[in-house]
PDB file of C-alpha atoms and ligand atoms in Angstrom:
ATOM      1  CA  MET A   1     148.540  78.486 113.389  1.00  0.00           C
ATOM      2  CA  ASP A   2     149.455  76.554 110.185  1.00  0.00           C
ATOM      3  CA  ASP A   3     149.870  78.282 106.995  1.00  0.00           C
ATOM      4  CA  GLU A   4     146.336  77.467 105.785  1.00  0.00           C
ATOM      5  CA  ALA A   5     144.811  79.148 109.048  1.00  0.00           C
ATOM      6  CA  THR A   6     146.982  82.434 108.323  1.00  0.00           C
ATOM      7  CA  THR A   7     145.607  82.494 104.800  1.00  0.00           C
ATOM      8  CA  TYR A   8     141.786  82.138 105.936  1.00  0.00           C
ATOM      9  CA  ALA A   9     142.298  84.929 108.710  1.00  0.00           C
ATOM     10  CA  GLU A  10     143.893  87.492 106.136  1.00  0.00           C
ATOM     11  CA  MET A  11     141.069  86.386 103.836  1.00  0.00           C
ATOM     12  CA  ARG A  12     138.364  87.180 106.284  1.00  0.00           C
ATOM     13  CA  GLU A  13     140.453  90.429 107.545  1.00  0.00           C
ATOM     14  CA  GLU A  14     140.112  91.495 103.697  1.00  0.00           C
ATOM     15  CA  MET A  15     136.270  90.540 103.599  1.00  0.00           C
ATOM     16  CA  VAL A  16     135.440  92.882 106.335  1.00  0.00           C
ATOM     17  CA  ALA A  17     137.511  95.589 104.970  1.00  0.00           C
ATOM     18  CA  ARG A  18     136.216  95.391 101.699  1.00  0.00           C
ATOM     19  CA  GLN A  19     132.879  93.781 101.813  1.00  0.00           C
ATOM     20  CA  LEU A  20     131.418  95.194 105.055  1.00  0.00           C
ATOM     21  CA  ALA A  21     133.324  98.345 106.164  1.00  0.00           C
ATOM     22  CA  GLY A  22     134.148  99.404 102.709  1.00  0.00           C
ATOM     23  CA  ARG A  23     130.306  99.695 102.138  1.00  0.00           C
ATOM     24  CA  GLY A  24     129.305 101.566 105.034  1.00  0.00           C
ATOM     25  CA  ILE A  25     128.856  98.834 107.803  1.00  0.00           C
ATOM     26  CA  THR A  26     129.916 100.797 110.829  1.00  0.00           C
ATOM     27  CA  ASP A  27     128.872  98.686 114.039  1.00  0.00           C
ATOM     28  CA  THR A  28     131.979  97.511 115.687  1.00  0.00           C
ATOM     29  CA  ALA A  29     130.130  94.769 117.402  1.00  0.00           C
ATOM     30  CA  VAL A  30     129.105  93.336 113.933  1.00  0.00           C
ATOM     31  CA  LEU A  31     132.549  94.176 112.248  1.00  0.00           C
ATOM     32  CA  GLN A  32     134.582  92.309 115.365  1.00  0.00           C
ATOM     33  CA  ALA A  33     132.086  89.234 115.133  1.00  0.00           C
ATOM     34  CA  PHE A  34     132.853  88.879 111.410  1.00  0.00           C
ATOM     35  CA  LEU A  35     136.668  88.974 111.831  1.00  0.00           C
ATOM     36  CA  THR A  36     136.585  86.368 114.576  1.00  0.00           C
ATOM     37  CA  VAL A  37     133.988  83.392 113.008  1.00  0.00           C
ATOM     38  CA  PRO A  38     135.853  81.219 110.607  1.00  0.00           C
ATOM     39  CA  ARG A  39     133.516  81.124 107.780  1.00  0.00           C
ATOM     40  CA  GLU A  40     135.174  78.872 105.700  1.00  0.00           C
ATOM     41  CA  LEU A  41     134.203  76.221 108.901  1.00  0.00           C
ATOM     42  CA  PHE A  42     130.622  76.738 107.815  1.00  0.00           C
ATOM     43  CA  VAL A  43     130.541  76.032 104.055  1.00  0.00           C
ATOM     44  CA  PRO A  44     131.168  72.452 102.033  1.00  0.00           C
ATOM     45  CA  ARG A  45     134.367  71.479 102.337  1.00  0.00           C
ATOM     46  CA  ASP A  46     134.976  71.744  98.716  1.00  0.00           C
ATOM     47  CA  LEU A  47     133.942  75.446  98.974  1.00  0.00           C
ATOM     48  CA  ARG A  48     136.449  76.395 101.681  1.00  0.00           C
ATOM     49  CA  ARG A  49     138.412  78.690  99.293  1.00  0.00           C
ATOM     50  CA  ASN A  50     135.455  80.357  98.087  1.00  0.00           C
ATOM     51  CA  ALA A  51     134.224  80.908 101.714  1.00  0.00           C
ATOM     52  CA  TYR A  52     135.083  84.898 101.816  1.00  0.00           C
ATOM     53  CA  ASP A  53     133.614  85.320  98.195  1.00  0.00           C
ATOM     54  CA  ASP A  54     131.464  88.454  98.037  1.00  0.00           C
ATOM     55  CA  THR A  55     128.112  85.899  97.514  1.00  0.00           C
ATOM     56  CA  PRO A  56     126.124  83.299  99.258  1.00  0.00           C
ATOM     57  CA  LEU A  57     127.117  80.046  98.834  1.00  0.00           C
ATOM     58  CA  PRO A  58     125.036  76.634  98.768  1.00  0.00           C
ATOM     59  CA  ILE A  59     124.852  74.089 101.979  1.00  0.00           C
ATOM     60  CA  PRO A  60     123.171  70.994 102.103  1.00  0.00           C
ATOM     61  CA  ASP A  61     119.206  70.713 101.774  1.00  0.00           C
ATOM     62  CA  LYS A  62     118.866  73.008  98.647  1.00  0.00           C
ATOM     63  CA  GLN A  63     119.553  75.951 101.386  1.00  0.00           C
ATOM     64  CA  THR A  64     122.399  78.502 101.089  1.00  0.00           C
ATOM     65  CA  ILE A  65     124.937  80.424 103.401  1.00  0.00           C
ATOM     66  CA  SER A  66     123.618  84.218 102.920  1.00  0.00           C
ATOM     67  CA  GLN A  67     126.257  86.761 101.445  1.00  0.00           C
ATOM     68  CA  PRO A  68     128.480  88.143 104.232  1.00  0.00           C
ATOM     69  CA  TYR A  69     127.330  91.788 103.498  1.00  0.00           C
ATOM     70  CA  VAL A  70     123.632  90.992 103.613  1.00  0.00           C
ATOM     71  CA  VAL A  71     123.937  89.469 106.995  1.00  0.00           C
ATOM     72  CA  ALA A  72     125.986  92.281 108.520  1.00  0.00           C
ATOM     73  CA  TYR A  73     123.672  94.718 106.812  1.00  0.00           C
ATOM     74  CA  MET A  74     120.377  92.679 108.542  1.00  0.00           C
ATOM     75  CA  LEU A  75     122.551  92.696 112.003  1.00  0.00           C
ATOM     76  CA  SER A  76     123.353  96.257 111.900  1.00  0.00           C
ATOM     77  CA  LEU A  77     119.765  97.322 111.371  1.00  0.00           C
ATOM     78  CA  LEU A  78     118.865  95.408 114.593  1.00  0.00           C
ATOM     79  CA  HIS A  79     121.711  97.902 116.747  1.00  0.00           C
ATOM     80  CA  LEU A  80     121.915  94.818 119.114  1.00  0.00           C
ATOM     81  CA  GLN A  81     123.522  95.214 123.001  1.00  0.00           C
ATOM     82  CA  GLN A  82     125.597  92.916 124.396  1.00  0.00           C
ATOM     83  CA  ALA A  83     122.746  92.019 127.141  1.00  0.00           C
ATOM     84  CA  GLU A  84     120.101  91.002 124.770  1.00  0.00           C
ATOM     85  CA  ARG A  85     118.551  87.903 123.970  1.00  0.00           C
ATOM     86  CA  VAL A  86     118.339  87.154 120.066  1.00  0.00           C
ATOM     87  CA  LEU A  87     116.201  84.507 117.798  1.00  0.00           C
ATOM     88  CA  GLU A  88     117.122  83.342 114.574  1.00  0.00           C
ATOM     89  CA  ILE A  89     115.063  82.046 112.262  1.00  0.00           C
ATOM     90  CA  GLY A  90     116.670  79.311 109.620  1.00  0.00           C
ATOM     91  CA  THR A  91     119.982  78.485 111.430  1.00  0.00           C
ATOM     92  CA  GLY A  92     121.271  76.910 108.173  1.00  0.00           C
ATOM     93  CA  SER A  93     125.192  76.134 108.239  1.00  0.00           C
ATOM     94  CA  GLY A  94     125.000  78.216 111.719  1.00  0.00           C
ATOM     95  CA  TYR A  95     127.582  81.081 110.634  1.00  0.00           C
ATOM     96  CA  ALA A  96     124.909  83.851 111.488  1.00  0.00           C
ATOM     97  CA  ALA A  97     124.179  82.267 114.754  1.00  0.00           C
ATOM     98  CA  ALA A  98     127.902  81.957 115.462  1.00  0.00           C
ATOM     99  CA  LEU A  99     128.128  86.002 114.532  1.00  0.00           C
ATOM    100  CA  LEU A 100     125.202  86.536 117.059  1.00  0.00           C
ATOM    101  CA  SER A 101     126.721  84.790 119.851  1.00  0.00           C
ATOM    102  CA  GLN A 102     129.859  87.086 119.557  1.00  0.00           C
ATOM    103  CA  ILE A 103     127.606  90.134 119.669  1.00  0.00           C
ATOM    104  CA  VAL A 104     124.688  89.011 122.228  1.00  0.00           C
ATOM    105  CA  ALA A 105     124.316  87.054 125.616  1.00  0.00           C
ATOM    106  CA  GLU A 106     122.034  84.642 124.269  1.00  0.00           C
ATOM    107  CA  VAL A 107     121.228  83.328 120.956  1.00  0.00           C
ATOM    108  CA  HIS A 108     118.018  80.685 120.025  1.00  0.00           C
ATOM    109  CA  SER A 109     117.826  79.737 116.553  1.00  0.00           C
ATOM    110  CA  VAL A 110     115.485  77.511 114.959  1.00  0.00           C
ATOM    111  CA  GLU A 111     115.749  75.221 111.630  1.00  0.00           C
ATOM    112  CA  ARG A 112     113.158  72.874 110.035  1.00  0.00           C
ATOM    113  CA  HIS A 113     115.736  70.734 108.318  1.00  0.00           C
ATOM    114  CA  THR A 114     116.997  68.057 110.553  1.00  0.00           C
ATOM    115  CA  ALA A 115     120.310  67.396 108.873  1.00  0.00           C
ATOM    116  CA  LEU A 116     121.017  70.965 109.153  1.00  0.00           C
ATOM    117  CA  VAL A 117     120.211  71.126 112.937  1.00  0.00           C
ATOM    118  CA  ASN A 118     122.579  68.386 113.444  1.00  0.00           C
ATOM    119  CA  TYR A 119     125.341  69.681 111.318  1.00  0.00           C
ATOM    120  CA  ALA A 120     125.041  73.144 112.829  1.00  0.00           C
ATOM    121  CA  ARG A 121     124.661  71.785 116.429  1.00  0.00           C
ATOM    122  CA  LYS A 122     127.810  69.907 116.007  1.00  0.00           C
ATOM    123  CA  ARG A 123     129.959  72.527 114.426  1.00  0.00           C
ATOM    124  CA  LEU A 124     128.554  75.576 116.947  1.00  0.00           C
ATOM    125  CA  GLN A 125     129.689  72.984 119.871  1.00  0.00           C
ATOM    126  CA  TYR A 126     132.870  72.047 118.370  1.00  0.00           C
ATOM    127  CA  LEU A 127     133.788  75.598 117.770  1.00  0.00           C
ATOM    128  CA  GLY A 128     132.767  76.795 121.394  1.00  0.00           C
ATOM    129  CA  TYR A 129     129.977  78.856 120.874  1.00  0.00           C
ATOM    130  CA  ALA A 130     128.249  77.954 123.988  1.00  0.00           C
ATOM    131  CA  ASN A 131     125.966  80.708 124.116  1.00  0.00           C
ATOM    132  CA  VAL A 132     123.890  79.303 120.906  1.00  0.00           C
ATOM    133  CA  HIS A 133     120.733  76.830 121.289  1.00  0.00           C
ATOM    134  CA  VAL A 134     119.734  75.350 117.854  1.00  0.00           C
ATOM    135  CA  HIS A 135     116.315  74.087 117.967  1.00  0.00           C
ATOM    136  CA  HIS A 136     114.479  71.745 115.444  1.00  0.00           C
ATOM    137  CA  GLY A 137     110.948  72.979 114.317  1.00  0.00           C
ATOM    138  CA  ASP A 138     108.824  75.711 112.353  1.00  0.00           C
ATOM    139  CA  GLY A 139     110.367  79.053 113.237  1.00  0.00           C
ATOM    140  CA  THR A 140     107.510  80.859 111.619  1.00  0.00           C
ATOM    141  CA  LEU A 141     105.905  80.355 115.237  1.00  0.00           C
ATOM    142  CA  GLY A 142     108.954  81.423 116.726  1.00  0.00           C
ATOM    143  CA  TRP A 143     110.282  79.908 119.937  1.00  0.00           C
ATOM    144  CA  ALA A 144     107.778  80.576 122.894  1.00  0.00           C
ATOM    145  CA  GLU A 145     109.712  78.768 125.161  1.00  0.00           C
ATOM    146  CA  HIS A 146     112.590  81.648 125.619  1.00  0.00           C
ATOM    147  CA  ALA A 147     110.409  84.539 124.272  1.00  0.00           C
ATOM    148  CA  PRO A 148     110.302  87.732 124.631  1.00  0.00           C
ATOM    149  CA  TYR A 149     113.241  88.719 122.408  1.00  0.00           C
ATOM    150  CA  ASN A 150     115.298  91.822 121.991  1.00  0.00           C
ATOM    151  CA  GLY A 151     115.720  91.088 118.643  1.00  0.00           C
ATOM    152  CA  ILE A 152     114.913  88.609 116.000  1.00  0.00           C
ATOM    153  CA  ILE A 153     116.491  88.060 112.300  1.00  0.00           C
ATOM    154  CA  VAL A 154     114.909  86.020 110.050  1.00  0.00           C
ATOM    155  CA  ALA A 155     117.364  84.265 107.538  1.00  0.00           C
ATOM    156  CA  ALA A 156     114.514  83.036 104.722  1.00  0.00           C
ATOM    157  CA  GLY A 157     111.646  85.096 102.799  1.00  0.00           C
ATOM    158  CA  GLY A 158     108.398  84.956 103.527  1.00  0.00           C
ATOM    159  CA  PRO A 159     104.951  86.602 102.277  1.00  0.00           C
ATOM    160  CA  ALA A 160     104.717  88.485 105.488  1.00  0.00           C
ATOM    161  CA  VAL A 161     105.744  89.155 108.737  1.00  0.00           C
ATOM    162  CA  PRO A 162     104.455  85.949 110.954  1.00  0.00           C
ATOM    163  CA  PRO A 163     102.329  87.262 113.775  1.00  0.00           C
ATOM    164  CA  SER A 164     103.750  84.615 116.135  1.00  0.00           C
ATOM    165  CA  LEU A 165     107.053  86.510 115.621  1.00  0.00           C
ATOM    166  CA  LYS A 166     105.848  90.105 116.293  1.00  0.00           C
ATOM    167  CA  ALA A 167     103.912  88.579 119.551  1.00  0.00           C
ATOM    168  CA  GLN A 168     107.386  87.447 120.774  1.00  0.00           C
ATOM    169  CA  LEU A 169     109.364  90.471 120.597  1.00  0.00           C
ATOM    170  CA  ALA A 170     110.210  92.261 123.814  1.00  0.00           C
ATOM    171  CA  VAL A 171     108.925  96.193 123.806  1.00  0.00           C
ATOM    172  CA  GLY A 172     111.636  98.066 122.561  1.00  0.00           C
ATOM    173  CA  GLY A 173     112.852  94.592 120.606  1.00  0.00           C
ATOM    174  CA  ARG A 174     113.519  94.648 116.642  1.00  0.00           C
ATOM    175  CA  LEU A 175     112.886  92.303 113.841  1.00  0.00           C
ATOM    176  CA  ILE A 176     114.442  91.867 110.447  1.00  0.00           C
ATOM    177  CA  MET A 177     113.042  89.763 107.892  1.00  0.00           C
ATOM    178  CA  PRO A 178     113.035  89.436 103.880  1.00  0.00           C
ATOM    179  CA  VAL A 179     109.046  89.846 102.507  1.00  0.00           C
ATOM    180  CA  GLY A 180     107.666  89.215  99.373  1.00  0.00           C
ATOM    181  CA  ARG A 181     105.366  87.744  97.256  1.00  0.00           C
ATOM    182  CA  LYS A 182     107.620  85.825  95.184  1.00  0.00           C
ATOM    183  CA  HIS A 183     110.004  83.192  96.205  1.00  0.00           C
ATOM    184  CA  ARG A 184     113.999  84.738  96.060  1.00  0.00           C
ATOM    185  CA  GLU A 185     112.066  88.433  95.632  1.00  0.00           C
ATOM    186  CA  GLN A 186     112.122  89.996  98.879  1.00  0.00           C
ATOM    187  CA  TRP A 187     112.353  93.416 100.677  1.00  0.00           C
ATOM    188  CA  LEU A 188     114.089  93.433 104.002  1.00  0.00           C
ATOM    189  CA  VAL A 189     111.307  94.680 106.608  1.00  0.00           C
ATOM    190  CA  TYR A 190     112.173  95.899 109.836  1.00  0.00           C
ATOM    191  CA  VAL A 191     109.763  95.898 112.599  1.00  0.00           C
ATOM    192  CA  GLU A 192     110.122  97.808 116.026  1.00  0.00           C
ATOM    193  CA  ARG A 193     107.643  96.645 118.961  1.00  0.00           C
ATOM    194  CA  ARG A 194     106.931 100.326 120.888  1.00  0.00           C
ATOM    195  CA  ASP A 195     104.436  99.287 123.384  1.00  0.00           C
ATOM    196  CA  GLU A 196     102.184  96.291 123.979  1.00  0.00           C
ATOM    197  CA  THR A 197      99.853  96.773 120.914  1.00  0.00           C
ATOM    198  CA  THR A 198     102.131  99.457 118.657  1.00  0.00           C
ATOM    199  CA  PHE A 199     104.762  98.400 116.097  1.00  0.00           C
ATOM    200  CA  SER A 200     106.624 100.622 113.599  1.00  0.00           C
ATOM    201  CA  GLU A 201     107.397  99.154 110.466  1.00  0.00           C
ATOM    202  CA  GLN A 202     110.187 100.501 107.729  1.00  0.00           C
ATOM    203  CA  THR A 203     111.310  98.527 104.473  1.00  0.00           C
ATOM    204  CA  TYR A 204     114.963  98.775 103.242  1.00  0.00           C
ATOM    205  CA  SER A 205     116.644  97.133 100.454  1.00  0.00           C
ATOM    206  CA  PRO A 206     115.573  94.511  97.926  1.00  0.00           C
ATOM    207  CA  VAL A 207     117.217  90.640  98.747  1.00  0.00           C
ATOM    208  CA  ALA A 208     116.963  87.252  97.203  1.00  0.00           C
ATOM    209  CA  PHE A 209     116.730  84.692  99.960  1.00  0.00           C
ATOM    210  CA  VAL A 210     115.263  81.088 100.206  1.00  0.00           C
ATOM    211  CA  PRO A 211     111.788  80.446 100.906  1.00  0.00           C
ATOM    212  CA  LEU A 212     110.583  80.524 104.425  1.00  0.00           C
ATOM    213  CA  VAL A 213     108.572  77.321 104.641  1.00  0.00           C
ATOM    214  CA  GLY A 214     105.879  77.031 107.532  1.00  0.00           C
ATOM    215  CA  ALA A 215     102.603  77.558 109.325  1.00  0.00           C
ATOM    216  CA  GLU A 216     102.909  81.355 108.675  1.00  0.00           C
ATOM    217  CA  GLY A 217     105.287  81.334 105.762  1.00  0.00           C
ATOM    218  CA  TRP A 218     104.809  79.628 102.311  1.00  0.00           C
ATOM    219  CA  GLN A 219     103.365  76.089 102.124  1.00  0.00           C
ATOM    220  CA  SER A 220     105.935  73.343 101.472  1.00  0.00           C
TER     221      SER A 220
HETATM  222  N1  SAH B 301     121.510  81.738 108.873  1.00  0.00           N
HETATM  223  C1  SAH B 301     121.929  80.863 107.771  1.00  0.00           C
HETATM  224  C2  SAH B 301     121.097  80.829 106.527  1.00  0.00           C
HETATM  225  C3  SAH B 301     120.259  80.399 106.352  1.00  0.00           C
HETATM  226  S1  SAH B 301     119.045  79.912 104.888  1.00  0.00           S
HETATM  227  C4  SAH B 301     123.594  80.668 107.606  1.00  0.00           C
HETATM  228  O1  SAH B 301     124.181  81.591 108.519  1.00  0.00           O
HETATM  229  O2  SAH B 301     123.854  79.529 107.089  1.00  0.00           O
HETATM  230  C5  SAH B 301     117.488  79.766 105.474  1.00  0.00           C
HETATM  231  C6  SAH B 301     117.458  78.730 106.338  1.00  0.00           C
HETATM  232  O3  SAH B 301     116.120  78.684 106.710  1.00  0.00           O
HETATM  233  C7  SAH B 301     117.585  77.014 105.394  1.00  0.00           C
HETATM  234  O4  SAH B 301     118.150  76.561 106.117  1.00  0.00           O
HETATM  235  C8  SAH B 301     115.941  76.518 105.510  1.00  0.00           C
HETATM  236  O5  SAH B 301     115.871  75.342 105.510  1.00  0.00           O
HETATM  237  C9  SAH B 301     115.719  77.483 106.945  1.00  0.00           C
HETATM  238  N2  SAH B 301     113.900  77.560 107.116  1.00  0.00           N
HETATM  239  C10 SAH B 301     113.173  77.628 106.254  1.00  0.00           C
HETATM  240  N3  SAH B 301     111.954  78.199 106.590  1.00  0.00           N
HETATM  241  C11 SAH B 301     111.711  77.574 108.065  1.00  0.00           C
HETATM  242  C12 SAH B 301     111.100  77.462 109.026  1.00  0.00           C
HETATM  243  N4  SAH B 301     109.552  77.731 108.897  1.00  0.00           N
HETATM  244  N5  SAH B 301     111.493  77.413 110.575  1.00  0.00           N
HETATM  245  C13 SAH B 301     112.970  77.368 110.390  1.00  0.00           C
HETATM  246  N6  SAH B 301     113.855  77.265 109.525  1.00  0.00           N
HETATM  247  C14 SAH B 301     113.345  77.431 108.243  1.00  0.00           C
END
């Protein structure tokens, strides 16, 4: 390992200790994933030194890679198990998909911007995250081909939980998503599928995500 790589590993450890464990994230699979995925390789080159800052960072197409703590919090709420299949809406940089690949068996991630799809695919492939499949399309409709999912995580804020996503949850499956009437002003909403027709819903903390744009989200 060269000096630079050592420094990033140290920054990563400190981020996990301070921003995640230090704020009450206890899920060991989640913490372990954050310790292994090199966030500096998912941010624009000129922002690498800021990769472990306690903030979201800009990525192409006016999108953002979310603040580490928020991603860790959302992943924790899903209580993911190793054998599970997860759907992510909003691949962005591919960072959260890479984290998921370390926690569960199979990850499907949908992104609407072609350029981001290509970046994320290349990066994930280069880094060897072979259980992640990046799809191009409108994620508000989910990805029916590989449904049902044990977990669904939506990385953009919409006006309501898309019915298509609820329909693609397995019984016992969990979904977490930012919901709000305004762009960049949402609450984290958790949905669990109890049986074929019953869903329980809970609201957690306020968050600020980029808009979920699509047939069951905001209009572009
Ligand atoms: N999880 C990402 C952060 C994503 S930011 C990461 O770790 O980097 C939110 C992403 O959602 C953006 O890339 C945006 O283009 C995407 N997005 C918004 N609406 C979408 C939709 N309907 N389907 C798929 N992706 C969508």
